[in-house]
Short mmCIF file of C-alpha atoms and ligand atoms in Angstrom, two decimals:
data_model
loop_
_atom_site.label_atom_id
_atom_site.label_comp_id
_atom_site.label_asym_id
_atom_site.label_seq_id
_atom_site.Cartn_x
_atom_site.Cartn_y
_atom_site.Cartn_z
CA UNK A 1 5.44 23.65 -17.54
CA UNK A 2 4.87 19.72 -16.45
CA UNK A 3 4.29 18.18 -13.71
CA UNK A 4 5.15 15.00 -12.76
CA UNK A 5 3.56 12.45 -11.15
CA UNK A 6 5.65 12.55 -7.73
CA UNK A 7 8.95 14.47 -7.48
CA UNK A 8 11.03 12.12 -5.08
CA UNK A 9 14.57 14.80 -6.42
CA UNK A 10 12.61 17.52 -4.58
CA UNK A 11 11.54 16.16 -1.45
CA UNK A 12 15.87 15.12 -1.30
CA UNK A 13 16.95 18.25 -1.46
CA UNK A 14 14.50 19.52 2.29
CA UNK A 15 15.60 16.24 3.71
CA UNK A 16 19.47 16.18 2.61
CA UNK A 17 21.00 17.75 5.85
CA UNK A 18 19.32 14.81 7.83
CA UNK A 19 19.62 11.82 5.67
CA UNK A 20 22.93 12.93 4.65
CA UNK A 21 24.55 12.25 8.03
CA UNK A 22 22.20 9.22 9.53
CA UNK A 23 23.52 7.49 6.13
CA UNK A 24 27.31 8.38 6.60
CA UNK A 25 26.81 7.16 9.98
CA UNK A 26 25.85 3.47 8.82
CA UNK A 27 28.98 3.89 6.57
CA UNK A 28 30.99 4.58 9.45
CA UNK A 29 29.74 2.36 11.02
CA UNK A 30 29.02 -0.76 8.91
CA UNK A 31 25.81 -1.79 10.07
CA UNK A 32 24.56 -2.59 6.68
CA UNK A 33 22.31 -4.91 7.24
CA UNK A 34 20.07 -4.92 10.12
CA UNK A 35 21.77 -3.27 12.85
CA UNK A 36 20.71 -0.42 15.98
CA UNK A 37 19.63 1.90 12.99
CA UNK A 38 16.60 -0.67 11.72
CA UNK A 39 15.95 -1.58 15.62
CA UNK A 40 15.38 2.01 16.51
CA UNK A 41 12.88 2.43 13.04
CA UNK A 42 10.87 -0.50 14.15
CA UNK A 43 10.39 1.05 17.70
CA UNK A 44 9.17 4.46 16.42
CA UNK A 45 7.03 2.92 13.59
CA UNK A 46 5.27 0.44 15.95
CA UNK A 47 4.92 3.58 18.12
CA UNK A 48 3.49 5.33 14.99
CA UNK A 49 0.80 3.02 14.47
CA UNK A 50 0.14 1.81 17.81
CA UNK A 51 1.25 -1.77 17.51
CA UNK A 52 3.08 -3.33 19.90
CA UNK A 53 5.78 -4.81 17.60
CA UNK A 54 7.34 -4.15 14.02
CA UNK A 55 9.42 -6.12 12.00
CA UNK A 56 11.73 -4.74 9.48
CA UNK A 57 11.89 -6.51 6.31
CA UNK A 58 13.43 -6.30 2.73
CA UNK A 59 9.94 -5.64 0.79
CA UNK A 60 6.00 -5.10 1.59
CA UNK A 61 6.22 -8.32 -1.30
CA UNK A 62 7.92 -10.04 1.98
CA UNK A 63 5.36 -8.84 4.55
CA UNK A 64 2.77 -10.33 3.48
CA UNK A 65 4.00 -13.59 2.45
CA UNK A 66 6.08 -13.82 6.09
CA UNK A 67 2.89 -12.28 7.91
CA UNK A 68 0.89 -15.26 6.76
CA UNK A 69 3.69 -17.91 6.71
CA UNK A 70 4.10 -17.15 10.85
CA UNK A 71 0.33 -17.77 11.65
CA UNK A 72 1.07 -21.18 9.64
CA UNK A 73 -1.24 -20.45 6.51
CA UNK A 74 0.45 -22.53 3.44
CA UNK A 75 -0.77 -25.68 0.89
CA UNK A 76 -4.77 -26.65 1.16
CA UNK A 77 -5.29 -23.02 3.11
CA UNK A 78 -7.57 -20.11 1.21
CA UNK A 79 -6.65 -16.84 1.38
CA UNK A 80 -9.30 -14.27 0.67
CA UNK A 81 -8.07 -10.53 -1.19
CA UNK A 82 -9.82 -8.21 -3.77
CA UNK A 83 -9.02 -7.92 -7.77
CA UNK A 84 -7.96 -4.19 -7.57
CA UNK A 85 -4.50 -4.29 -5.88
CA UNK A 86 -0.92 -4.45 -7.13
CA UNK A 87 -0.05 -8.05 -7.51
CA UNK A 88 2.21 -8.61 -5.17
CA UNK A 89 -0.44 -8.99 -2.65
CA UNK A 90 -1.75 -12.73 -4.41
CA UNK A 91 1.81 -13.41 -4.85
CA UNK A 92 2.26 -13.71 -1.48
CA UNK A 93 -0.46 -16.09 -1.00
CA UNK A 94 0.54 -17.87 -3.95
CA UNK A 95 4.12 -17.98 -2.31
CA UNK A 96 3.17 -19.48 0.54
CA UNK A 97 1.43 -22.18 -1.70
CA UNK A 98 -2.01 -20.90 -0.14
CA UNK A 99 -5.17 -20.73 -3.10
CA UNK A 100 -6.08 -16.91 -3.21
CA UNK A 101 -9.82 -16.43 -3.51
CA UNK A 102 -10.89 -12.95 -4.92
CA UNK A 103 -14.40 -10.93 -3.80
CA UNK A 104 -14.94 -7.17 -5.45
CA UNK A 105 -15.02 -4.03 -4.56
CA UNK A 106 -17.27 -1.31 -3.47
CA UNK A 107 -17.54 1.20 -6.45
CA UNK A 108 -17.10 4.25 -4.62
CA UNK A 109 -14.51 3.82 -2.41
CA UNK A 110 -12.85 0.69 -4.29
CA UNK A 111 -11.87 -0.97 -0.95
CA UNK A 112 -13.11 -4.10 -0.14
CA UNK A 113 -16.94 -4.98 -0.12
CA UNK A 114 -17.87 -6.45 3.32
CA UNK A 115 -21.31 -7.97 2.10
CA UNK A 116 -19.56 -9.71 -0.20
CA UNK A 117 -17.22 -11.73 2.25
CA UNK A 118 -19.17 -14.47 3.78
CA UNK A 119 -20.42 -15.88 0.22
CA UNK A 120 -16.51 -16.45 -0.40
CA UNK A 121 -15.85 -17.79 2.84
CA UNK A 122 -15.32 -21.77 3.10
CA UNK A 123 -14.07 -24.23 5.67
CA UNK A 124 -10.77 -23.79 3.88
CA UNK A 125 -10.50 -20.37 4.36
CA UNK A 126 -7.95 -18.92 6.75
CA UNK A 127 -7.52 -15.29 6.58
CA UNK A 128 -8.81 -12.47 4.73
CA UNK A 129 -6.74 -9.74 3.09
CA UNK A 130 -8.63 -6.18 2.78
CA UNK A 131 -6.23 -3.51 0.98
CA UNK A 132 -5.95 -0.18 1.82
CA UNK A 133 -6.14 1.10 -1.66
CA UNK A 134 -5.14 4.59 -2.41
CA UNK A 135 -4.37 4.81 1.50
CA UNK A 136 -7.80 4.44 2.58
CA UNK A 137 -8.52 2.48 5.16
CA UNK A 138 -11.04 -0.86 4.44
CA UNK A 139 -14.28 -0.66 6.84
CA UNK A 140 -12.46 -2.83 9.25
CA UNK A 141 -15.09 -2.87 12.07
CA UNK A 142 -17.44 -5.11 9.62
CA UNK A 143 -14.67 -7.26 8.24
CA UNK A 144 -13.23 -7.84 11.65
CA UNK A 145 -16.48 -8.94 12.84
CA UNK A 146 -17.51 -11.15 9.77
CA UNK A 147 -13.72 -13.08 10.15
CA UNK A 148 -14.59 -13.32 13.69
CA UNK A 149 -17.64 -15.11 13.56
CA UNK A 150 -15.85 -17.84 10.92
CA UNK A 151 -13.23 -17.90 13.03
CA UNK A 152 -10.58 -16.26 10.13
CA UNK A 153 -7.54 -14.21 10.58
CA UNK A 154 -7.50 -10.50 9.04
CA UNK A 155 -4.09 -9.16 7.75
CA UNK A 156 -4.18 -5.66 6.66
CA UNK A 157 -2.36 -4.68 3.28
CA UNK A 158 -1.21 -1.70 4.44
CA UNK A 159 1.25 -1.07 1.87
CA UNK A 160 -0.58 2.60 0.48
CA UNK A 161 -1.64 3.45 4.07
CA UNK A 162 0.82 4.53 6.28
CA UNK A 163 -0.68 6.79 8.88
CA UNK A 164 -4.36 6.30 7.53
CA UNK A 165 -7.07 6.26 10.00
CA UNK A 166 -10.13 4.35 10.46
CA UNK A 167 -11.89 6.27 13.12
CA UNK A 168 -8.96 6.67 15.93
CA UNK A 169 -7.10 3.81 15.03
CA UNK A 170 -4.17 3.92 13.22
CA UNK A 171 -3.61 1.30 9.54
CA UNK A 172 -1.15 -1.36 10.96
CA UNK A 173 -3.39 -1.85 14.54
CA UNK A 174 -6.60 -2.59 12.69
CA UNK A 175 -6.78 -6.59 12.67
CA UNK A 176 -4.61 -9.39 13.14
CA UNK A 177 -1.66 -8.28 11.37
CA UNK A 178 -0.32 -5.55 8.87
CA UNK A 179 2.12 -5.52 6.07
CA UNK A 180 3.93 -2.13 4.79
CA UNK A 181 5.93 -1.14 1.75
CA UNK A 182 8.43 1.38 2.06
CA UNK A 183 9.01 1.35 -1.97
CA UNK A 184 10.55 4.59 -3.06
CA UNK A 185 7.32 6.07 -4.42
CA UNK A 186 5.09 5.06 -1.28
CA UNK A 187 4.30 7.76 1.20
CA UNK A 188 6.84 6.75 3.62
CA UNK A 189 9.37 5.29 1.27
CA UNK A 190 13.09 3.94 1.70
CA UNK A 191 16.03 4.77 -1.06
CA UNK A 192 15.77 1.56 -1.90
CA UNK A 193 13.44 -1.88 -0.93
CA UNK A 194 12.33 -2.21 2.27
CA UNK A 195 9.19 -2.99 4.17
CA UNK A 196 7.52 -4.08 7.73
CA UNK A 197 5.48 -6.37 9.80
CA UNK A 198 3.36 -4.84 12.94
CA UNK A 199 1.80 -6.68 14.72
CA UNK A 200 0.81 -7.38 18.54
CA UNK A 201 1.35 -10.72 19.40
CA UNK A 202 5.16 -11.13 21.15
CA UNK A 203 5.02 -14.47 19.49
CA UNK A 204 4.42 -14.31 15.89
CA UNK A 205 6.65 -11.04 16.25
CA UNK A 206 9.61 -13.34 16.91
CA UNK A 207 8.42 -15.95 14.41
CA UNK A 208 8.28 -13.10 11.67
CA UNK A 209 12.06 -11.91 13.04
CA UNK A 210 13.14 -15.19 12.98
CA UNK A 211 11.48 -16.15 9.22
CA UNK A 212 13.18 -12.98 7.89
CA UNK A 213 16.62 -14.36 8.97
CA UNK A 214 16.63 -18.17 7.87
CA UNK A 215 15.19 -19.12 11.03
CA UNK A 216 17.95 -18.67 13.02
CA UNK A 217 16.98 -17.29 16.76
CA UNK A 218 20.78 -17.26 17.28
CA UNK A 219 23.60 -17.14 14.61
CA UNK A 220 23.81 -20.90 12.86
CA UNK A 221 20.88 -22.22 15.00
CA UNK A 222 18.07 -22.92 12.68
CA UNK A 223 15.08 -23.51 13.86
CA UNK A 224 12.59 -22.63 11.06
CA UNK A 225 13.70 -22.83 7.14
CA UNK A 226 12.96 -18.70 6.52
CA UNK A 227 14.20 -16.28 4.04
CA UNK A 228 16.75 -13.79 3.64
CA UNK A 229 14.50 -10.50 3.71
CA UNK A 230 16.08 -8.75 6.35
CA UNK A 231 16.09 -4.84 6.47
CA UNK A 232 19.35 -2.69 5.24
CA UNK A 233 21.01 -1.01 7.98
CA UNK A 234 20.92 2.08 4.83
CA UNK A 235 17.10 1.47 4.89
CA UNK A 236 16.60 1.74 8.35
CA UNK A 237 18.58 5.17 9.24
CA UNK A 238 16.49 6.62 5.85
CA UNK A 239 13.65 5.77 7.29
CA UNK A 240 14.11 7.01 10.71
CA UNK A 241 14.62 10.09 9.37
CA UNK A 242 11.82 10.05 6.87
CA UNK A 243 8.97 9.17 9.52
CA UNK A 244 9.53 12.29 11.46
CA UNK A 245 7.98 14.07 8.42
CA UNK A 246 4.85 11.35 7.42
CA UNK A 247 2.37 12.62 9.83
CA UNK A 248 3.07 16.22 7.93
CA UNK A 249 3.62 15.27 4.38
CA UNK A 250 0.14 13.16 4.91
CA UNK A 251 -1.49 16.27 6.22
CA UNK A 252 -0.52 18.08 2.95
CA UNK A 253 -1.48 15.45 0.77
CA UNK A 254 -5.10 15.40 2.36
CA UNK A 255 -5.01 19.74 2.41
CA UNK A 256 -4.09 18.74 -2.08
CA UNK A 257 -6.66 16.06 -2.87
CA UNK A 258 -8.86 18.28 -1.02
CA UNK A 259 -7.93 21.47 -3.59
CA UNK A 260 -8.72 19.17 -6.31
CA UNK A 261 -11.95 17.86 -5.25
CA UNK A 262 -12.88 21.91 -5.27
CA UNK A 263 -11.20 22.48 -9.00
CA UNK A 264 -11.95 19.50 -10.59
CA UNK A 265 -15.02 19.99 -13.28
CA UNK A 266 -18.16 19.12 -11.92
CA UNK A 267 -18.69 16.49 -14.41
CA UNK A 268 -15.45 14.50 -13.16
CA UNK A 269 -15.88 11.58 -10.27
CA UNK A 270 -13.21 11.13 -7.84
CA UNK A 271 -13.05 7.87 -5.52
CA UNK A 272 -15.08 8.72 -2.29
CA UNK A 273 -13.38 8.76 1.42
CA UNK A 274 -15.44 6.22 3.30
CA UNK A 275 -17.50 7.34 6.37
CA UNK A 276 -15.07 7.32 9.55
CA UNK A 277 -11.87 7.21 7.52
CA UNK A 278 -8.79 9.47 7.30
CA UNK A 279 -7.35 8.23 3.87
CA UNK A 280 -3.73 9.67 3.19
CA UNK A 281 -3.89 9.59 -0.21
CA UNK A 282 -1.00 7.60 -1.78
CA UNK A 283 -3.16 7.90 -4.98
CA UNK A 284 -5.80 10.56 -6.11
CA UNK A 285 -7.52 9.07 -8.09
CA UNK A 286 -10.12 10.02 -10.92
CA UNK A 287 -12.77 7.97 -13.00
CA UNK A 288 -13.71 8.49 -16.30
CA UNK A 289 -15.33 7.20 -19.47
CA UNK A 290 -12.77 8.42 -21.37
CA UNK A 291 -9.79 7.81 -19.61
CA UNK A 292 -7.32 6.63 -21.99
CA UNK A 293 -8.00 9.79 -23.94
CA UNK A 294 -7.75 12.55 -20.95
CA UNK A 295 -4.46 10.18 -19.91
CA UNK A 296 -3.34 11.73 -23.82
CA UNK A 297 -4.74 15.15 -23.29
CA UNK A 298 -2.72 16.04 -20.20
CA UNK A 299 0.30 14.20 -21.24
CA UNK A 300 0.45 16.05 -23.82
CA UNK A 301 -0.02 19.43 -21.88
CA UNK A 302 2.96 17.74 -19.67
CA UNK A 303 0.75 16.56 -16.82
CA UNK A 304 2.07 12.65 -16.02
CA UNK A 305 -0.53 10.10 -14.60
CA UNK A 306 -0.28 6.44 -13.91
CA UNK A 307 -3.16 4.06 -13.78
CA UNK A 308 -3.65 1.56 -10.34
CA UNK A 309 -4.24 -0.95 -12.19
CA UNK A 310 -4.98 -1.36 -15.65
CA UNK A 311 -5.75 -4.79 -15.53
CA UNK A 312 -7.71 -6.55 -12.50
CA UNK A 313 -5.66 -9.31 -11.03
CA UNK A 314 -8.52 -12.14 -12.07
CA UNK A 315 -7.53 -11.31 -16.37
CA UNK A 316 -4.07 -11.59 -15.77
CA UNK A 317 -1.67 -14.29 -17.97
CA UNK A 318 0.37 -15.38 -14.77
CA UNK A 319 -3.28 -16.31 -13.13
CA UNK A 320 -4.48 -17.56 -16.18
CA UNK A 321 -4.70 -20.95 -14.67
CA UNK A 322 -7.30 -20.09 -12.22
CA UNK A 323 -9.67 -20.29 -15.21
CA UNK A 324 -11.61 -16.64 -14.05
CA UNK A 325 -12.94 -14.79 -16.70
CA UNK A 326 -14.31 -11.21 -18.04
CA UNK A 327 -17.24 -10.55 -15.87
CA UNK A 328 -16.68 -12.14 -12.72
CA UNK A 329 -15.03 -9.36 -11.12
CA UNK A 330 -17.70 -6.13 -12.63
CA UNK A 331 -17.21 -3.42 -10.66
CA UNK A 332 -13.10 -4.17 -10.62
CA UNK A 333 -13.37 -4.39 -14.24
CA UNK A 334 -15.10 -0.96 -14.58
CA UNK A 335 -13.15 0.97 -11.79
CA UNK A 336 -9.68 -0.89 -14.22
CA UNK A 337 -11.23 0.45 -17.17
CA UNK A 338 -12.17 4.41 -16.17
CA UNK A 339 -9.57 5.32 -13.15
CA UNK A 340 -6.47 7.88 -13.30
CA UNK A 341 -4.18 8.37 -10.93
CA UNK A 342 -3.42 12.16 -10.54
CA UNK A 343 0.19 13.95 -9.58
CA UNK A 344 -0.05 14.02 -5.91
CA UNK A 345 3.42 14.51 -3.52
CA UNK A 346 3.76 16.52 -0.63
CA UNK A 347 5.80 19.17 -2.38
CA UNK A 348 3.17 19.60 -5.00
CA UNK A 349 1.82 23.47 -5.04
CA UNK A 350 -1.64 24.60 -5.01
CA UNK A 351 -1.30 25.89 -8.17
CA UNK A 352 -0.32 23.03 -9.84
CA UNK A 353 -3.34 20.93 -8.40
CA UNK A 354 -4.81 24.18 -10.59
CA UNK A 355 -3.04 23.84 -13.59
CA UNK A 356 -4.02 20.03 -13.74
CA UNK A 357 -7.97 20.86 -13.28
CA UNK A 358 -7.65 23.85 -15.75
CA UNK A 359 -5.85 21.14 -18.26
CA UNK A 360 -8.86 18.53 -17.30
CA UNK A 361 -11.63 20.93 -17.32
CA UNK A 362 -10.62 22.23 -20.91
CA UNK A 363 -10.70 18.52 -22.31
CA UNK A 364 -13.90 18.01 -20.46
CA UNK A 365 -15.00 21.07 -22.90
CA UNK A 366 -13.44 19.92 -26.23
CA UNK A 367 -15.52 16.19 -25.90
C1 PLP B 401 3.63 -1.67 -3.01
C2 PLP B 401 2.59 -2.68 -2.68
C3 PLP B 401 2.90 -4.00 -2.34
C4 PLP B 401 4.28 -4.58 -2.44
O1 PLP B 401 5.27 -3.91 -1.78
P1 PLP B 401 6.81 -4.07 -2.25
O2 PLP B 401 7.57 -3.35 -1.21
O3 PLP B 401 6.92 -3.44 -3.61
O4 PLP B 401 7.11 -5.52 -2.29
C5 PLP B 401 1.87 -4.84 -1.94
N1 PLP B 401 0.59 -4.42 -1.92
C6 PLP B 401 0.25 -3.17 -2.28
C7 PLP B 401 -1.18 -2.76 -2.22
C8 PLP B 401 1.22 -2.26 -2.69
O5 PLP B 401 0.88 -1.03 -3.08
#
């Protein structure tokens, strides 16, 4: 038997007599790119989170850097984010030609640490960037305040989080701003690229809308030199389909990682849910000391992992130039060293959250 890591062939096949005809009807249509079918996504996903706008985009990659580029953060600005996220989150700020400035994480929950924050923060600095790793939410009430008192925006990366909670707000009404992936693999994800601004101010709304189509408020009328990083009309009709389901796919995902924490060996840590939050688990994630050989063991008993992310973003070559080294990032470094991403997707069965804790428990015995 294997499992795989996510199964996104299965989760098709329950979804096929809805997606089927929404994506026919963009055929029929031609609306391939915006169009009524992205319009109508960003209503219900604003809705969804409780923001009063979202703008469709072509990426999460595009969210961010768009997010920032609207509340005019660029050259001489510093823009501070954590060393355990997926890249694209400093190449944003590096894309909008802002310096990205790096504090670590908490160990337990490996979301941003708040007591770090104010040591990092300079007259330069104009926004901070806590991720919502794994699809935990950051604790937002401290980092809010802390930005407030400096006088710094807060963006969310809510690119893992879609429908996580801190207390009985929703990930993408949390702070100043939010960006969202809809990658394939994430836990509301397109059939293809795709990703979203919410926010709540009307204005940097229409700044974002107008960024994400070369600055153009009306067809040839450029007012703003943007991008090209609108939404497919494809995207959009997926989607609209798919986020009828996320509030019930998370649900299972939470009812899974919670079947693991009670099969896993005793000896195993997991990453912690942090006081207050509802994480939705994108990720479940493991640690251990001997990761790269348990990643062996349960390949080879057909159990597939990943690893978010091997490497934190400080010992990278394309940030070489920064001149950080080993060391200045510890408890990055050590969470990059000993976590292990699990197989968790909402069509995943009980018993194979078993199978992969009887395959883990059994190496646990061997070493
Ligand atoms: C996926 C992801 C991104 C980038 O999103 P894309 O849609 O792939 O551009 C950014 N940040 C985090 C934390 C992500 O997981």
């Amino acid at each position: 038997m294997t499992i795989p890591f996510l199964d996104l062939p299965a989760q098709y096949k329950t979804l096929k007599a809805e997606i089927d005809p929404a994506i026919h009807h963009i055929l029929d249509t031609a609306q391939y790119a915006s169009g009524p079918a992205v319009e109508a996504f960003e209503r219900d996903f604003a809705e969804f989170c409780g923001a009063a706008h979202c703008i469709g985009l072509n990426s999460g990659t595009a969210a961010l850097a768009l997010l920032m580029q609207a509340h005019g953060i660029g050259r001489g600005d510093e823009v501070i984010t954590v060393p355990n996220t997926f890249f694209a989150t400093v190449e944003a700020i590096l894309h909008v030609g802002a310096l990205p400035v790096l504090v670590d994480v908490e160990e337990k929950t490996a979301l941003m640490d708040p007591g770090l924050l104010e040591h990092a923060i300079t007259q330069k600095t104009k926004a901070i960037i806590p991720v919502h790793l794994y699809g935990q939410t950051c604790d937002m009430a401290t980092i809010n305040a802390i930005a407030k008192k400096h006088g710094v925006l807060v963006f969310e990366d809510a690119c893992q989080a879609h429908g996580a909670r801190d207390g009985d707000r929703t990930a993408g009404n949390l702070a100043d701003g939010a960006a969202f992936s809809f990658y394939p693999g994430k836990n509301l994800g397109a059939y293809g690229e795709a990703g979203a601004v919410t926010t709540n101010d009307p204005e940097i709304a229409k700044t974002v809308r107008m960024l994400r189509d070369h600055g153009q408020p009306k067809k040839y009328h450029h007012d703003l030199v943007g991008w090209n990083e609108r939404m497919d009309g494809i995207q959009g009709a997926v989607l609209g389909v798919k986020l009828k389901h996320l509030a019930g796919w998370n649900e299972r995902r939470r009812a899974l990682a919670a079947h693991y924490r009670k099969h896993l060996p005793p000896g195993i840590r997991v990453i912690e849910e942090r006081p207050g939050a509802t994480p939705v688990y994108h990720l479940f994630v493991i640690r251990s000391r001997r990761r790269d050989a348990l990643q062996k063991h349960l390949n080879d008993h057909g159990i597939q992992t990943g690893i978010h992310y091997p490497v934190a973003l400080h010992l990278l070559t394309a940030l070489k130039s920064f001149g950080w080294k080993q060391g200045d990032f510890p408890v990055a470094e050590t969470l990059a060293n000993e976590i292990l991403s699990l197989p968790m997707f909402p069509e995943m069965t009980e018993a194979q959250v078993e199978e992969v804790c009887g395959v883990i428990s059994a190496f646990e015995r061997i070493a």
